[in-house]
CSV table of C-alpha atoms in Angstrom, one decimal:
chain,number,residue,atom,x,y,z
A,1,MET,CA,93.2,88.6,99.9
A,2,GLY,CA,90.3,90.9,99.8
A,3,LYS,CA,89.8,91.6,103.5
A,4,ILE,CA,93.1,93.4,103.9
A,5,THR,CA,93.2,95.6,100.8
A,6,PHE,CA,91.4,98.3,102.9
A,7,ILE,CA,94.9,99.1,104.2
A,8,SER,CA,95.7,100.8,100.9
A,9,VAL,CA,92.8,103.2,101.5
A,10,LEU,CA,94.3,104.0,104.9
A,11,LEU,CA,97.6,104.8,103.3
A,12,VAL,CA,96.0,107.0,100.7
A,13,SER,CA,94.5,109.1,103.5
A,14,THR,CA,97.9,109.2,105.1
A,15,ALA,CA,99.2,110.6,101.9
A,16,LEU,CA,96.8,113.4,102.1
A,17,PHE,CA,98.0,114.2,105.6
A,18,VAL,CA,101.6,114.6,104.5
A,19,SER,CA,100.9,116.3,101.2
A,20,CYS,CA,103.9,118.3,100.1
A,21,SER,CA,104.6,122.0,100.3
A,22,PRO,CA,104.4,124.2,97.2
A,23,VAL,CA,107.7,125.8,98.1
A,24,ILE,CA,110.3,124.9,95.4
A,25,ARG,CA,113.9,124.6,96.5
A,26,THR,CA,117.3,123.8,94.9
A,27,HIS,CA,116.2,123.5,91.4
A,28,PRO,CA,117.2,125.8,88.5
A,29,SER,CA,114.8,128.7,88.2
A,30,PHE,CA,114.0,131.1,85.5
A,31,ASP,CA,113.8,134.9,85.9
A,32,THR,CA,111.2,135.4,83.1
A,33,PRO,CA,109.1,133.2,80.8
A,34,SER,CA,111.1,134.6,77.9
A,35,GLN,CA,114.0,132.4,79.0
A,36,LEU,CA,112.1,129.3,77.9
A,37,THR,CA,112.5,128.1,74.3
A,38,LYS,CA,109.0,129.1,73.1
A,39,ALA,CA,109.4,127.5,69.8
A,40,GLN,CA,109.4,124.0,71.3
A,41,PRO,CA,106.2,122.3,72.3
A,42,LEU,CA,105.9,121.8,76.1
A,43,GLU,CA,106.3,118.0,75.8
A,44,SER,CA,109.8,118.4,74.3
A,45,ASN,CA,110.8,121.2,76.6
A,46,PRO,CA,111.6,119.9,80.1
A,47,TYR,CA,112.3,123.3,81.5
A,48,GLY,CA,108.9,124.6,80.2
A,49,ALA,CA,107.2,121.5,81.7
A,50,TYR,CA,109.0,122.1,85.0
A,51,LEU,CA,108.0,125.7,85.1
A,52,ALA,CA,104.4,124.8,84.2
A,53,GLY,CA,104.4,122.2,87.0
A,54,ARG,CA,105.8,124.7,89.4
A,55,VAL,CA,103.0,127.2,88.6
A,56,ALA,CA,100.3,124.5,88.9
A,57,HIS,CA,101.9,123.3,92.2
A,58,ILE,CA,101.8,126.7,93.8
A,59,ARG,CA,98.2,127.1,92.7
A,60,LYS,CA,97.5,123.7,94.3
A,61,ASP,CA,96.4,122.2,91.0
A,62,PHE,CA,98.2,119.0,92.0
A,63,ASP,CA,97.0,116.7,89.2
A,64,HIS,CA,98.3,119.0,86.5
A,65,ALA,CA,101.5,119.8,88.5
A,66,ALA,CA,102.2,116.0,88.6
A,67,ASP,CA,101.6,115.6,84.9
A,68,TYR,CA,104.0,118.4,84.0
A,69,TYR,CA,106.6,117.1,86.4
A,70,LYS,CA,106.4,113.7,84.8
A,71,ILE,CA,107.4,115.4,81.5
A,72,ALA,CA,110.3,117.1,83.2
A,73,TYR,CA,111.3,113.8,84.8
A,74,GLU,CA,111.8,112.2,81.4
A,75,LYS,CA,114.8,114.5,80.9
A,76,ASP,CA,115.9,114.7,84.5
A,77,SER,CA,115.4,111.2,85.8
A,78,THR,CA,118.1,111.4,88.5
A,79,ASN,CA,116.8,114.5,90.2
A,80,PRO,CA,115.8,113.2,93.7
A,81,GLU,CA,113.8,116.3,94.6
A,82,LEU,CA,111.8,116.1,91.4
A,83,ILE,CA,111.0,112.4,92.0
A,84,ASP,CA,110.1,113.1,95.7
A,85,ARG,CA,107.7,115.9,94.5
A,86,LEU,CA,106.2,113.5,91.9
A,87,TYR,CA,105.2,110.7,94.2
A,88,LEU,CA,104.0,113.0,96.9
A,89,LEU,CA,101.7,114.9,94.5
A,90,LEU,CA,100.5,111.7,92.9
A,91,ALA,CA,99.7,110.1,96.2
A,92,SER,CA,97.9,113.2,97.4
A,93,LYS,CA,95.5,112.8,94.5
A,94,GLY,CA,95.0,109.1,95.0
A,95,ARG,CA,97.1,108.0,92.0
A,96,ILE,CA,98.8,105.3,94.1
A,97,ASP,CA,99.9,103.0,91.2
A,98,GLU,CA,101.8,105.9,89.6
A,99,ALA,CA,103.0,107.2,93.0
A,100,SER,CA,104.5,103.9,94.0
A,101,GLY,CA,106.3,103.6,90.7
A,102,TYR,CA,108.1,106.9,91.3
A,103,ALA,CA,108.6,106.0,95.0
A,104,GLN,CA,110.5,102.9,93.8
A,105,LYS,CA,112.7,105.1,91.6
A,106,ALA,CA,113.4,107.3,94.7
A,107,ILE,CA,114.4,104.2,96.6
A,108,ALA,CA,116.7,103.2,93.8
A,109,LEU,CA,118.4,106.6,94.2
A,110,LYS,CA,118.9,105.9,98.0
A,111,THR,CA,116.2,108.1,99.4
A,112,THR,CA,115.8,108.2,103.1
A,113,ASN,CA,112.2,109.3,103.0
A,114,GLY,CA,110.0,106.8,104.8
A,115,PHE,CA,107.0,107.8,102.8
A,116,ALA,CA,108.5,106.4,99.6
A,117,TYR,CA,108.9,103.0,101.3
A,118,MET,CA,105.4,103.2,102.7
A,119,LEU,CA,103.9,103.8,99.2
A,120,VAL,CA,105.8,100.9,97.7
A,121,ALA,CA,104.7,98.7,100.7
A,122,ALA,CA,101.1,99.8,100.3
A,123,LYS,CA,101.1,98.8,96.6
A,124,GLU,CA,102.7,95.4,97.5
A,125,THR,CA,100.1,94.8,100.2
A,126,HIS,CA,97.3,95.6,97.8
A,127,ASP,CA,98.8,93.2,95.3
A,128,GLY,CA,99.2,90.4,97.8
A,129,GLN,CA,103.0,90.7,98.0
A,130,TYR,CA,102.9,90.6,101.8
A,131,ALA,CA,106.5,89.4,102.4
A,132,ALA,CA,107.9,92.1,100.1
A,133,SER,CA,105.8,94.7,101.9
A,134,VAL,CA,107.1,93.6,105.3
A,135,LYS,CA,110.7,93.9,104.0
A,136,ASN,CA,110.2,97.5,102.7
A,137,LEU,CA,108.3,98.7,105.9
A,138,ASN,CA,111.1,97.3,108.0
A,139,LYS,CA,113.6,99.6,106.2
A,140,ILE,CA,111.9,102.7,107.5
A,141,ASN,CA,113.6,104.6,110.3
A,142,ASP,CA,111.2,107.5,110.7
A,143,PRO,CA,109.7,107.3,114.2
A,144,MET,CA,106.1,108.1,113.1
A,145,TYR,CA,106.0,105.3,110.6
A,146,LYS,CA,107.8,102.8,112.9
A,147,SER,CA,105.5,103.5,115.9
A,148,LEU,CA,102.1,103.4,114.0
A,149,ILE,CA,102.0,102.7,110.3
A,150,ALA,CA,104.5,99.9,109.9
A,151,PRO,CA,103.3,97.8,112.8
A,152,MET,CA,99.6,98.2,111.7
A,153,VAL,CA,100.3,97.3,108.1
A,154,ASN,CA,102.7,94.5,109.0
A,155,ALA,CA,100.0,93.0,111.2
A,156,TRP,CA,97.8,92.7,108.1
A,157,ASN,CA,100.7,91.5,106.0
A,158,TYR,CA,101.2,88.7,108.4
A,159,ALA,CA,97.5,88.0,108.3
A,160,GLY,CA,97.8,87.7,104.6
A,161,LEU,CA,100.6,85.2,105.2
A,162,ASN,CA,98.3,83.4,107.6
A,163,ASN,CA,100.8,83.9,110.4
A,164,GLN,CA,98.6,84.7,113.5
A,165,GLU,CA,101.4,84.8,116.0
A,166,LYS,CA,103.4,87.5,114.1
A,167,ALA,CA,100.2,89.4,113.1
A,168,PHE,CA,99.2,89.9,116.7
A,169,ALA,CA,102.8,90.5,117.8
A,170,GLU,CA,103.2,93.3,115.3
A,171,LEU,CA,99.9,94.9,116.3
A,172,ALA,CA,100.9,94.7,120.0
A,173,LYS,CA,103.6,97.3,119.2
A,174,LEU,CA,100.9,99.9,119.2
A,175,THR,CA,100.3,99.4,122.9
A,176,LYS,CA,103.6,101.3,123.6
A,177,GLU,CA,101.7,104.5,123.0
A,178,GLU,CA,98.6,105.1,125.1
A,179,SER,CA,97.1,107.5,122.5
A,180,LEU,CA,97.1,104.6,120.0
A,181,ALA,CA,94.9,102.4,122.2
A,182,PRO,CA,91.6,102.9,120.2
A,183,ILE,CA,93.4,102.0,117.0
A,184,TYR,CA,94.9,98.9,118.6
A,185,ARG,CA,91.6,97.7,120.0
A,186,LEU,CA,89.8,98.1,116.7
A,187,HIS,CA,92.5,96.3,114.6
A,188,ARG,CA,92.8,93.6,117.2
A,189,ALA,CA,89.1,93.0,117.0
A,190,MET,CA,89.3,92.9,113.2
A,191,LEU,CA,92.2,90.5,113.2
A,192,LEU,CA,90.3,88.2,115.5
A,193,ASP,CA,87.4,88.4,113.2
A,194,TYR,CA,89.6,87.8,110.2
A,195,PHE,CA,91.1,84.6,111.7
A,196,GLY,CA,87.6,83.3,112.5
A,197,LYS,CA,87.9,83.7,116.3
A,198,ASN,CA,84.2,84.8,116.5
A,199,ARG,CA,83.8,84.6,120.3
A,200,GLU,CA,87.0,86.6,121.0
A,201,ALA,CA,86.2,89.1,118.2
A,202,GLY,CA,82.7,89.6,119.5
A,203,GLU,CA,84.0,90.4,123.0
A,204,ALA,CA,86.6,92.7,121.5
A,205,TYR,CA,84.0,94.6,119.4
A,206,GLU,CA,81.7,94.9,122.5
A,207,GLN,CA,84.6,96.4,124.5
A,208,ILE,CA,84.9,99.1,121.9
A,209,LEU,CA,81.2,99.9,122.2
A,210,LEU,CA,81.3,99.9,126.0
A,211,ASP,CA,84.1,102.5,126.1
A,212,LYS,CA,82.3,105.6,127.1
A,213,ASN,CA,85.3,107.8,126.5
A,214,ALA,CA,85.8,106.6,122.9
A,215,GLU,CA,84.2,108.2,119.9
A,216,ILE,CA,82.7,105.6,117.7
A,217,SER,CA,83.0,106.3,114.0
A,218,VAL,CA,80.5,105.4,111.3
A,219,ARG,CA,83.1,103.0,109.8
A,220,THR,CA,83.5,101.2,113.2
A,221,LEU,CA,79.7,100.9,113.5
A,222,GLU,CA,79.5,99.4,110.0
A,223,LEU,CA,82.3,96.9,110.8
A,224,ILE,CA,80.6,95.7,114.0
A,225,THR,CA,77.2,95.6,112.4
A,226,ASN,CA,78.6,93.6,109.6
A,227,PHE,CA,80.2,91.2,112.1
A,228,TYR,CA,76.8,90.7,113.9
A,229,ILE,CA,75.1,90.0,110.6
A,230,ARG,CA,77.7,87.5,109.4
A,231,THR,CA,77.6,85.6,112.7
A,232,GLY,CA,73.8,85.3,112.8
A,233,GLN,CA,73.2,88.0,115.4
A,234,LYS,CA,70.7,90.2,113.5
A,235,ASP,CA,69.0,91.4,116.7
A,236,LYS,CA,72.3,92.9,117.9
A,237,ALA,CA,72.9,94.5,114.6
A,238,VAL,CA,69.5,96.2,114.6
A,239,ALA,CA,69.9,97.2,118.2
A,240,LEU,CA,73.3,98.8,117.5
A,241,LEU,CA,71.9,100.8,114.6
A,242,GLN,CA,68.8,101.8,116.5
A,243,SER,CA,71.1,103.3,119.1
A,244,THR,CA,72.1,106.0,116.6
A,245,VAL,CA,68.6,107.3,116.1
A,246,ASN,CA,69.1,110.1,118.5
A,247,ASN,CA,72.4,111.1,116.9
A,248,GLN,CA,71.4,113.1,113.9
A,249,SER,CA,74.8,113.0,112.1
A,250,LEU,CA,75.2,109.2,112.6
A,251,ASP,CA,71.5,108.5,111.8
A,252,SER,CA,71.6,110.1,108.4
A,253,LEU,CA,74.8,108.1,107.5
A,254,LEU,CA,73.5,104.8,108.8
A,255,SER,CA,69.8,104.9,107.8
A,256,SER,CA,70.3,102.9,104.6
A,257,LEU,CA,72.3,100.2,106.5
A,258,ARG,CA,69.6,100.1,109.1
């Protein structure tokens, strides 16, 4: 269902927020490079691959670090810290398909890291496996995921399952935190829009625009403009975009849409 795959983009951005530390812990280390078997090519030397990944990781070259760790993983596939490092690095570089695969391996090793479940759930949502995504998200115990990410993604999972009641019930969990009110209002408006409730969606979008204390993002303006165009309200769409003329940063971003 095309409308809800944007959730995967949200989860990628979350991955960037929680990108892993370059500090390496509890893994065999080497005092000098001479301890590696230099005669072996890197691909057949997991210790060499691990050391190369470690250096790339510390240098914040996350793509190469992940690729080296993948070589090391082939010889050390039950090392939970190596697997955790792999899916975190891959996710931080937007390599979600690969990241979710290693996150699934971490889950098989009984990880308690909520981010692993979130990655797997993100892939399932993207692939239209909404019930499976709900199941994985409901296994997360971390308060951050339970209070924000799981309810929001599950709202769209239930939308994908065409269950309006559960979709809105999941989203309503965000109202427990006052700081999440702007996110709740926007996703509620989008859900109403998604389910074809144009009158209610229009009112919800306009409430967002009328909130003088809220900062309206370019993405939100694009969503509301798109709604007006789809519902035959071109005048409102133009007026909304014209209101950004005096805002130089927004005007430059929205000029082509206008």
